[in-house]
Amino acid sequence: MALQLGLRASGSGCRLLRAGRGGAFPLWPRGHCAGSSLDPALKAFLEENTEVTGCGSLTPEIQLRLLTPRCKFWWEKADLWPHREPYWAIYWPGGQALSRYILDNPDVVRGKSILDLGSGCGATAIAAKMSGASRILANDIDPVAGVAITLNCELNQLDPVPILTKDILNLERGRWDLVVLGDMFYDADLADSLHQWLKDCCWTHRTRVLIGDPGRPQFRVHSIQHQLHKVVEYPLTESTRQENNGLTTSSVWDFQP
């Protein structure tokens, strides 16, 4: 798969992800735990149209339901998918790096409160839970991602994490020991909003921020670069390289405003 997205990568062999973002979306109430009331029909739909996989990523110990070339909707026209574009169904390289780093360095999260911003498939939240985080919130604006995160928690024999499907950038800032976000600097306006929001978190609550990114152009040229310290860099697996137009590594950055 080659990620041809104008979103987080520059292209995708998955036809569903060639369309742009858009459309309205329902929201769960703040603090709603998706695991408590999964829609049976949506749960069955995701189980039927995703594949459980743990191979080909930096974290083979985490099982995830993802869209793969063996899934029917990988090849279908985008308008046949009955929900928002399934960006959660790809395990993006920035998230892979964050999850690998947390699993290898559990003290980063052990006993701490963690916000996984733009959680997607939930892998980084799962890594934090595996590593002993005391409180976790997975945030993604797509309610279908919330269901997928819950299913992925269950795949890994974990109790579901709480999930918030509102745009957290428009809410009052909570107090977190650590905010993690991967592959979110794909749009200039969003990057500017994230930069300010993360600075406010750091200044107000002394929150630590870790960012995962494989070095996409939008991230490399953003002014946030002046406030980053590289923590670790991982070589991507061959399959992830092929899926991301030849990107070869993914890094974790410590944000220090």
PDB file of C-alpha atoms in Angstrom:
ATOM      1  CA  MET A   1       0.000   0.000   0.000  1.00  0.00           C
ATOM      2  CA  ALA A   2       1.327   3.466  -0.830  1.00  0.00           C
ATOM      3  CA  LEU A   3      -0.148   6.225   1.289  1.00  0.00           C
ATOM      4  CA  GLN A   4      -1.331   8.904  -1.192  1.00  0.00           C
ATOM      5  CA  LEU A   5      -3.213  11.038   1.274  1.00  0.00           C
ATOM      6  CA  GLY A   6      -3.245  14.755   1.502  1.00  0.00           C
ATOM      7  CA  LEU A   7      -3.837  13.993   5.165  1.00  0.00           C
ATOM      8  CA  ARG A   8      -1.083  12.228   7.078  1.00  0.00           C
ATOM      9  CA  ALA A   9       0.835  10.754   4.200  1.00  0.00           C
ATOM     10  CA  SER A  10       1.100  11.538   0.545  1.00  0.00           C
ATOM     11  CA  GLY A  11      -0.830   8.664  -0.982  1.00  0.00           C
ATOM     12  CA  SER A  12      -2.677   5.415  -0.449  1.00  0.00           C
ATOM     13  CA  GLY A  13      -3.352   2.278  -2.383  1.00  0.00           C
ATOM     14  CA  CYS A  14      -6.483   2.004  -0.282  1.00  0.00           C
ATOM     15  CA  ARG A  15      -9.211   3.580  -2.416  1.00  0.00           C
ATOM     16  CA  LEU A  16     -11.194   4.595   0.660  1.00  0.00           C
ATOM     17  CA  LEU A  17      -8.428   6.940   1.745  1.00  0.00           C
ATOM     18  CA  ARG A  18      -8.041   8.784  -1.544  1.00  0.00           C
ATOM     19  CA  ALA A  19     -10.994  11.029  -0.813  1.00  0.00           C
ATOM     20  CA  GLY A  20     -10.532  14.157   1.271  1.00  0.00           C
ATOM     21  CA  ARG A  21     -11.782  14.612   4.784  1.00  0.00           C
ATOM     22  CA  GLY A  22     -15.213  16.028   5.286  1.00  0.00           C
ATOM     23  CA  GLY A  23     -18.745  15.467   6.414  1.00  0.00           C
ATOM     24  CA  ALA A  24     -20.522  15.853   9.702  1.00  0.00           C
ATOM     25  CA  PHE A  25     -20.021  13.436  12.542  1.00  0.00           C
ATOM     26  CA  PRO A  26     -21.944  12.576  15.696  1.00  0.00           C
ATOM     27  CA  LEU A  27     -20.303  13.084  19.062  1.00  0.00           C
ATOM     28  CA  TRP A  28     -20.415  11.027  22.213  1.00  0.00           C
ATOM     29  CA  PRO A  29     -20.791  12.950  25.447  1.00  0.00           C
ATOM     30  CA  ARG A  30     -17.614  14.096  27.133  1.00  0.00           C
ATOM     31  CA  GLY A  31     -15.993  11.312  29.107  1.00  0.00           C
ATOM     32  CA  HIS A  32     -18.144   8.608  27.518  1.00  0.00           C
ATOM     33  CA  CYS A  33     -16.442   5.221  27.634  1.00  0.00           C
ATOM     34  CA  ALA A  34     -17.015   3.603  24.269  1.00  0.00           C
ATOM     35  CA  GLY A  35     -16.572   0.125  25.689  1.00  0.00           C
ATOM     36  CA  SER A  36     -19.699   0.421  27.766  1.00  0.00           C
ATOM     37  CA  SER A  37     -22.214   0.501  24.901  1.00  0.00           C
ATOM     38  CA  LEU A  38     -20.831  -0.693  21.592  1.00  0.00           C
ATOM     39  CA  ASP A  39     -23.352  -0.606  18.775  1.00  0.00           C
ATOM     40  CA  PRO A  40     -23.735  -4.322  17.881  1.00  0.00           C
ATOM     41  CA  ALA A  41     -24.217  -3.637  14.179  1.00  0.00           C
ATOM     42  CA  LEU A  42     -21.183  -1.351  13.959  1.00  0.00           C
ATOM     43  CA  LYS A  43     -19.096  -3.806  15.960  1.00  0.00           C
ATOM     44  CA  ALA A  44     -20.074  -6.613  13.576  1.00  0.00           C
ATOM     45  CA  PHE A  45     -19.361  -4.399  10.552  1.00  0.00           C
ATOM     46  CA  LEU A  46     -15.844  -3.609  11.744  1.00  0.00           C
ATOM     47  CA  GLU A  47     -15.118  -7.207  12.645  1.00  0.00           C
ATOM     48  CA  GLU A  48     -16.236  -8.303   9.184  1.00  0.00           C
ATOM     49  CA  ASN A  49     -14.384  -5.607   7.251  1.00  0.00           C
ATOM     50  CA  THR A  50     -11.031  -5.359   9.027  1.00  0.00           C
ATOM     51  CA  GLU A  51      -8.217  -7.804   9.556  1.00  0.00           C
ATOM     52  CA  VAL A  52      -6.524  -8.593  12.853  1.00  0.00           C
ATOM     53  CA  THR A  53      -2.798  -8.136  12.405  1.00  0.00           C
ATOM     54  CA  GLY A  54       0.299  -7.704  14.538  1.00  0.00           C
ATOM     55  CA  CYS A  55       2.970  -8.132  11.908  1.00  0.00           C
ATOM     56  CA  GLY A  56       4.701  -5.558   9.749  1.00  0.00           C
ATOM     57  CA  SER A  57       4.868  -2.825  12.394  1.00  0.00           C
ATOM     58  CA  LEU A  58       7.293  -1.694  15.092  1.00  0.00           C
ATOM     59  CA  THR A  59       5.055  -3.246  17.760  1.00  0.00           C
ATOM     60  CA  PRO A  60       4.295  -6.879  16.857  1.00  0.00           C
ATOM     61  CA  GLU A  61       3.146  -7.481  20.445  1.00  0.00           C
ATOM     62  CA  ILE A  62       0.085  -5.270  19.840  1.00  0.00           C
ATOM     63  CA  GLN A  63      -2.774  -6.794  17.842  1.00  0.00           C
ATOM     64  CA  LEU A  64      -4.920  -4.376  15.849  1.00  0.00           C
ATOM     65  CA  ARG A  65      -7.952  -4.427  13.570  1.00  0.00           C
ATOM     66  CA  LEU A  66      -6.855  -2.603  10.424  1.00  0.00           C
ATOM     67  CA  LEU A  67      -7.747  -2.236   6.768  1.00  0.00           C
ATOM     68  CA  THR A  68      -5.373  -4.326   4.683  1.00  0.00           C
ATOM     69  CA  PRO A  69      -5.274  -5.352   1.005  1.00  0.00           C
ATOM     70  CA  ARG A  70      -7.095  -8.532   2.041  1.00  0.00           C
ATOM     71  CA  CYS A  71     -10.125  -6.483   3.131  1.00  0.00           C
ATOM     72  CA  LYS A  72     -12.978  -5.875   0.709  1.00  0.00           C
ATOM     73  CA  PHE A  73     -13.199  -2.130   1.301  1.00  0.00           C
ATOM     74  CA  TRP A  74      -9.511  -1.637   0.588  1.00  0.00           C
ATOM     75  CA  TRP A  75     -10.428  -1.874  -3.074  1.00  0.00           C
ATOM     76  CA  GLU A  76     -13.891  -0.305  -3.059  1.00  0.00           C
ATOM     77  CA  LYS A  77     -14.797   3.220  -4.116  1.00  0.00           C
ATOM     78  CA  ALA A  78     -14.669   5.649  -1.203  1.00  0.00           C
ATOM     79  CA  ASP A  79     -18.377   6.490  -1.370  1.00  0.00           C
ATOM     80  CA  LEU A  80     -19.300   2.859  -0.655  1.00  0.00           C
ATOM     81  CA  TRP A  81     -17.839   3.051   2.868  1.00  0.00           C
ATOM     82  CA  PRO A  82     -20.847   3.985   5.056  1.00  0.00           C
ATOM     83  CA  HIS A  83     -18.910   6.083   7.605  1.00  0.00           C
ATOM     84  CA  ARG A  84     -16.268   8.813   7.733  1.00  0.00           C
ATOM     85  CA  GLU A  85     -13.026   7.970   5.957  1.00  0.00           C
ATOM     86  CA  PRO A  86     -11.334   5.314   8.100  1.00  0.00           C
ATOM     87  CA  TYR A  87      -8.053   7.016   8.925  1.00  0.00           C
ATOM     88  CA  TRP A  88      -8.073   5.066  12.177  1.00  0.00           C
ATOM     89  CA  ALA A  89      -7.687   1.843  10.176  1.00  0.00           C
ATOM     90  CA  ILE A  90      -4.041   2.514   9.273  1.00  0.00           C
ATOM     91  CA  TYR A  91      -1.233   2.134  11.811  1.00  0.00           C
ATOM     92  CA  TRP A  92       0.673   5.292  10.945  1.00  0.00           C
ATOM     93  CA  PRO A  93       4.465   5.396  11.435  1.00  0.00           C
ATOM     94  CA  GLY A  94       4.458   8.223  13.993  1.00  0.00           C
ATOM     95  CA  GLY A  95       2.098   6.237  16.183  1.00  0.00           C
ATOM     96  CA  GLN A  96       4.250   3.156  15.705  1.00  0.00           C
ATOM     97  CA  ALA A  97       7.311   5.017  16.991  1.00  0.00           C
ATOM     98  CA  LEU A  98       5.459   6.390  20.023  1.00  0.00           C
ATOM     99  CA  SER A  99       4.046   2.979  20.893  1.00  0.00           C
ATOM    100  CA  ARG A 100       7.449   1.283  20.516  1.00  0.00           C
ATOM    101  CA  TYR A 101       9.098   3.906  22.708  1.00  0.00           C
ATOM    102  CA  ILE A 102       6.500   3.517  25.460  1.00  0.00           C
ATOM    103  CA  LEU A 103       6.725  -0.270  25.431  1.00  0.00           C
ATOM    104  CA  ASP A 104      10.517  -0.081  25.624  1.00  0.00           C
ATOM    105  CA  ASN A 105      10.472   2.638  28.300  1.00  0.00           C
ATOM    106  CA  PRO A 106       7.459   1.947  30.551  1.00  0.00           C
ATOM    107  CA  ASP A 107       8.652   4.401  33.220  1.00  0.00           C
ATOM    108  CA  VAL A 108       7.640   7.185  30.831  1.00  0.00           C
ATOM    109  CA  VAL A 109       3.977   6.386  31.533  1.00  0.00           C
ATOM    110  CA  ARG A 110       3.875   4.151  34.620  1.00  0.00           C
ATOM    111  CA  GLY A 111       1.579   5.614  37.268  1.00  0.00           C
ATOM    112  CA  LYS A 112       0.846   8.683  35.145  1.00  0.00           C
ATOM    113  CA  SER A 113      -2.164  10.226  33.431  1.00  0.00           C
ATOM    114  CA  ILE A 114      -1.952  10.050  29.640  1.00  0.00           C
ATOM    115  CA  LEU A 115      -3.865  11.770  26.854  1.00  0.00           C
ATOM    116  CA  ASP A 116      -3.537  10.040  23.474  1.00  0.00           C
ATOM    117  CA  LEU A 117      -4.471  12.858  21.097  1.00  0.00           C
ATOM    118  CA  GLY A 118      -5.687  11.769  17.653  1.00  0.00           C
ATOM    119  CA  SER A 119      -5.678   8.195  18.888  1.00  0.00           C
ATOM    120  CA  GLY A 120      -6.752   6.512  15.631  1.00  0.00           C
ATOM    121  CA  CYS A 121      -6.495   2.756  16.084  1.00  0.00           C
ATOM    122  CA  GLY A 122      -5.588   3.264  19.758  1.00  0.00           C
ATOM    123  CA  ALA A 123      -2.175   1.577  19.614  1.00  0.00           C
ATOM    124  CA  THR A 124      -0.381   4.217  21.690  1.00  0.00           C
ATOM    125  CA  ALA A 125      -3.116   4.215  24.334  1.00  0.00           C
ATOM    126  CA  ILE A 126      -2.846   0.418  24.393  1.00  0.00           C
ATOM    127  CA  ALA A 127       0.935   0.637  24.782  1.00  0.00           C
ATOM    128  CA  ALA A 128       0.460   3.052  27.688  1.00  0.00           C
ATOM    129  CA  LYS A 129      -2.037   0.738  29.362  1.00  0.00           C
ATOM    130  CA  MET A 130       0.292  -2.239  28.898  1.00  0.00           C
ATOM    131  CA  SER A 131       3.070  -0.174  30.461  1.00  0.00           C
ATOM    132  CA  GLY A 132       1.194   0.756  33.624  1.00  0.00           C
ATOM    133  CA  ALA A 133      -0.320   4.199  33.027  1.00  0.00           C
ATOM    134  CA  SER A 134      -2.746   5.051  35.825  1.00  0.00           C
ATOM    135  CA  ARG A 135      -5.254   6.997  33.722  1.00  0.00           C
ATOM    136  CA  ILE A 136      -5.664   7.131  29.948  1.00  0.00           C
ATOM    137  CA  LEU A 137      -7.976   9.048  27.648  1.00  0.00           C
ATOM    138  CA  ALA A 138      -8.002   8.229  23.931  1.00  0.00           C
ATOM    139  CA  ASN A 139      -9.228  11.159  21.860  1.00  0.00           C
ATOM    140  CA  ASP A 140     -10.351  10.939  18.227  1.00  0.00           C
ATOM    141  CA  ILE A 141     -13.076  12.949  16.513  1.00  0.00           C
ATOM    142  CA  ASP A 142     -14.388   9.892  14.634  1.00  0.00           C
ATOM    143  CA  PRO A 143     -16.852   7.824  16.697  1.00  0.00           C
ATOM    144  CA  VAL A 144     -16.070   4.760  14.565  1.00  0.00           C
ATOM    145  CA  ALA A 145     -12.472   5.084  15.718  1.00  0.00           C
ATOM    146  CA  GLY A 146     -13.823   4.928  19.263  1.00  0.00           C
ATOM    147  CA  VAL A 147     -15.407   1.561  18.552  1.00  0.00           C
ATOM    148  CA  ALA A 148     -12.241   0.340  16.834  1.00  0.00           C
ATOM    149  CA  ILE A 149     -10.131   1.391  19.835  1.00  0.00           C
ATOM    150  CA  THR A 150     -12.405  -0.585  22.143  1.00  0.00           C
ATOM    151  CA  LEU A 151     -12.177  -3.656  19.918  1.00  0.00           C
ATOM    152  CA  ASN A 152      -8.408  -3.309  19.803  1.00  0.00           C
ATOM    153  CA  CYS A 153      -8.223  -3.102  23.595  1.00  0.00           C
ATOM    154  CA  GLU A 154     -10.213  -6.316  23.806  1.00  0.00           C
ATOM    155  CA  LEU A 155      -7.929  -7.968  21.237  1.00  0.00           C
ATOM    156  CA  ASN A 156      -5.034  -7.327  23.595  1.00  0.00           C
ATOM    157  CA  GLN A 157      -6.887  -8.635  26.681  1.00  0.00           C
ATOM    158  CA  LEU A 158      -7.226  -5.136  28.137  1.00  0.00           C
ATOM    159  CA  ASP A 159     -10.195  -3.353  29.621  1.00  0.00           C
ATOM    160  CA  PRO A 160     -11.317  -0.630  27.201  1.00  0.00           C
ATOM    161  CA  VAL A 161      -9.851   2.815  27.785  1.00  0.00           C
ATOM    162  CA  PRO A 162     -12.146   5.856  28.071  1.00  0.00           C
ATOM    163  CA  ILE A 163     -12.660   7.536  24.719  1.00  0.00           C
ATOM    164  CA  LEU A 164     -13.576  11.128  23.899  1.00  0.00           C
ATOM    165  CA  THR A 165     -14.854  11.839  20.376  1.00  0.00           C
ATOM    166  CA  LYS A 166     -15.072  15.617  20.607  1.00  0.00           C
ATOM    167  CA  ASP A 167     -12.467  18.006  19.237  1.00  0.00           C
ATOM    168  CA  ILE A 168     -10.421  18.377  22.387  1.00  0.00           C
ATOM    169  CA  LEU A 169      -8.675  21.478  21.052  1.00  0.00           C
ATOM    170  CA  ASN A 170     -11.965  23.345  21.558  1.00  0.00           C
ATOM    171  CA  LEU A 171     -12.455  22.185  25.149  1.00  0.00           C
ATOM    172  CA  GLU A 172     -11.046  23.378  28.431  1.00  0.00           C
ATOM    173  CA  ARG A 173      -7.553  21.959  28.862  1.00  0.00           C
ATOM    174  CA  GLY A 174      -7.391  19.079  31.281  1.00  0.00           C
ATOM    175  CA  ARG A 175      -4.472  18.258  33.538  1.00  0.00           C
ATOM    176  CA  TRP A 176      -2.332  15.463  32.127  1.00  0.00           C
ATOM    177  CA  ASP A 177       1.113  14.228  33.055  1.00  0.00           C
ATOM    178  CA  LEU A 178       1.812  13.332  29.439  1.00  0.00           C
ATOM    179  CA  VAL A 179       0.209  14.094  26.071  1.00  0.00           C
ATOM    180  CA  VAL A 180       1.182  11.849  23.158  1.00  0.00           C
ATOM    181  CA  LEU A 181       0.298  12.469  19.528  1.00  0.00           C
ATOM    182  CA  GLY A 182       1.444  10.841  16.324  1.00  0.00           C
ATOM    183  CA  ASP A 183       1.137  11.836  12.676  1.00  0.00           C
ATOM    184  CA  MET A 184      -0.915  14.942  13.446  1.00  0.00           C
ATOM    185  CA  PHE A 185       1.193  17.573  11.668  1.00  0.00           C
ATOM    186  CA  TYR A 186      -0.242  16.942   8.214  1.00  0.00           C
ATOM    187  CA  ASP A 187      -2.064  20.249   7.701  1.00  0.00           C
ATOM    188  CA  ALA A 188      -0.684  23.751   8.276  1.00  0.00           C
ATOM    189  CA  ASP A 189      -3.732  25.165  10.053  1.00  0.00           C
ATOM    190  CA  LEU A 190      -4.114  22.142  12.289  1.00  0.00           C
ATOM    191  CA  ALA A 191      -0.399  22.203  13.038  1.00  0.00           C
ATOM    192  CA  ASP A 192      -0.651  25.839  14.175  1.00  0.00           C
ATOM    193  CA  SER A 193      -3.638  25.044  16.411  1.00  0.00           C
ATOM    194  CA  LEU A 194      -1.887  22.021  17.880  1.00  0.00           C
ATOM    195  CA  HIS A 195       1.277  23.999  18.512  1.00  0.00           C
ATOM    196  CA  GLN A 196      -0.561  26.645  20.529  1.00  0.00           C
ATOM    197  CA  TRP A 197      -2.691  24.110  22.407  1.00  0.00           C
ATOM    198  CA  LEU A 198       0.359  22.043  23.349  1.00  0.00           C
ATOM    199  CA  LYS A 199       2.246  25.144  24.486  1.00  0.00           C
ATOM    200  CA  ASP A 200      -0.679  26.087  26.719  1.00  0.00           C
ATOM    201  CA  CYS A 201      -0.732  22.574  28.224  1.00  0.00           C
ATOM    202  CA  CYS A 202       2.971  22.764  28.989  1.00  0.00           C
ATOM    203  CA  TRP A 203       2.835  26.259  30.431  1.00  0.00           C
ATOM    204  CA  THR A 204      -0.370  25.787  32.448  1.00  0.00           C
ATOM    205  CA  HIS A 205       0.054  22.270  33.836  1.00  0.00           C
ATOM    206  CA  ARG A 206       3.735  21.483  33.158  1.00  0.00           C
ATOM    207  CA  THR A 207       2.524  18.659  30.942  1.00  0.00           C
ATOM    208  CA  ARG A 208       5.126  16.679  29.042  1.00  0.00           C
ATOM    209  CA  VAL A 209       4.441  16.231  25.307  1.00  0.00           C
ATOM    210  CA  LEU A 210       5.826  13.507  23.070  1.00  0.00           C
ATOM    211  CA  ILE A 211       5.275  13.684  19.304  1.00  0.00           C
ATOM    212  CA  GLY A 212       5.711  10.843  16.812  1.00  0.00           C
ATOM    213  CA  ASP A 213       6.389  11.660  13.177  1.00  0.00           C
ATOM    214  CA  PRO A 214       8.303  10.058  10.288  1.00  0.00           C
ATOM    215  CA  GLY A 215       9.531  13.412   8.981  1.00  0.00           C
ATOM    216  CA  ARG A 216       6.709  14.546   6.724  1.00  0.00           C
ATOM    217  CA  PRO A 217       7.296  17.875   4.969  1.00  0.00           C
ATOM    218  CA  GLN A 218       4.577  19.723   6.918  1.00  0.00           C
ATOM    219  CA  PHE A 219       6.237  18.709  10.179  1.00  0.00           C
ATOM    220  CA  ARG A 220       9.798  19.416   9.072  1.00  0.00           C
ATOM    221  CA  VAL A 221       9.043  23.012   8.047  1.00  0.00           C
ATOM    222  CA  HIS A 222       6.799  23.968  10.967  1.00  0.00           C
ATOM    223  CA  SER A 223       8.057  26.427  13.573  1.00  0.00           C
ATOM    224  CA  ILE A 224       7.565  23.790  16.285  1.00  0.00           C
ATOM    225  CA  GLN A 225      10.875  22.324  15.106  1.00  0.00           C
ATOM    226  CA  HIS A 226      12.699  24.963  17.143  1.00  0.00           C
ATOM    227  CA  GLN A 227      11.157  23.548  20.325  1.00  0.00           C
ATOM    228  CA  LEU A 228      11.774  19.839  19.770  1.00  0.00           C
ATOM    229  CA  HIS A 229      14.380  17.447  21.079  1.00  0.00           C
ATOM    230  CA  LYS A 230      14.723  14.096  19.312  1.00  0.00           C
ATOM    231  CA  VAL A 231      14.343  11.253  21.816  1.00  0.00           C
ATOM    232  CA  VAL A 232      14.716   8.241  19.545  1.00  0.00           C
ATOM    233  CA  GLU A 233      14.587   7.263  15.875  1.00  0.00           C
ATOM    234  CA  TYR A 234      13.447   3.862  14.622  1.00  0.00           C
ATOM    235  CA  PRO A 235      13.956   2.259  11.218  1.00  0.00           C
ATOM    236  CA  LEU A 236      10.567   1.380   9.777  1.00  0.00           C
ATOM    237  CA  THR A 237       9.744  -2.140   8.688  1.00  0.00           C
ATOM    238  CA  GLU A 238       9.857  -2.846   4.980  1.00  0.00           C
ATOM    239  CA  SER A 239       6.075  -3.095   4.696  1.00  0.00           C
ATOM    240  CA  THR A 240       5.590   0.256   6.467  1.00  0.00           C
ATOM    241  CA  ARG A 241       8.161   1.848   4.163  1.00  0.00           C
ATOM    242  CA  GLN A 242       6.261   0.619   1.127  1.00  0.00           C
ATOM    243  CA  GLU A 243       2.991   1.890   2.559  1.00  0.00           C
ATOM    244  CA  ASN A 244       4.441   5.347   3.194  1.00  0.00           C
ATOM    245  CA  ASN A 245       6.074   6.272  -0.103  1.00  0.00           C
ATOM    246  CA  GLY A 246       9.527   5.202   0.956  1.00  0.00           C
ATOM    247  CA  LEU A 247       9.779   6.936   4.337  1.00  0.00           C
ATOM    248  CA  THR A 248      12.472   4.974   6.109  1.00  0.00           C
ATOM    249  CA  THR A 249      12.421   6.054   9.757  1.00  0.00           C
ATOM    250  CA  SER A 250      10.069   7.432  12.389  1.00  0.00           C
ATOM    251  CA  SER A 251      11.070   9.459  15.428  1.00  0.00           C
ATOM    252  CA  VAL A 252       9.778  10.448  18.851  1.00  0.00           C
ATOM    253  CA  TRP A 253      10.264  14.107  19.778  1.00  0.00           C
ATOM    254  CA  ASP A 254      10.100  15.792  23.182  1.00  0.00           C
ATOM    255  CA  PHE A 255       8.326  19.159  22.931  1.00  0.00           C
ATOM    256  CA  GLN A 256      10.088  21.783  25.056  1.00  0.00           C
ATOM    257  CA  PRO A 257       8.466  25.217  24.595  1.00  0.00           C
TER     258      PRO A 257
END
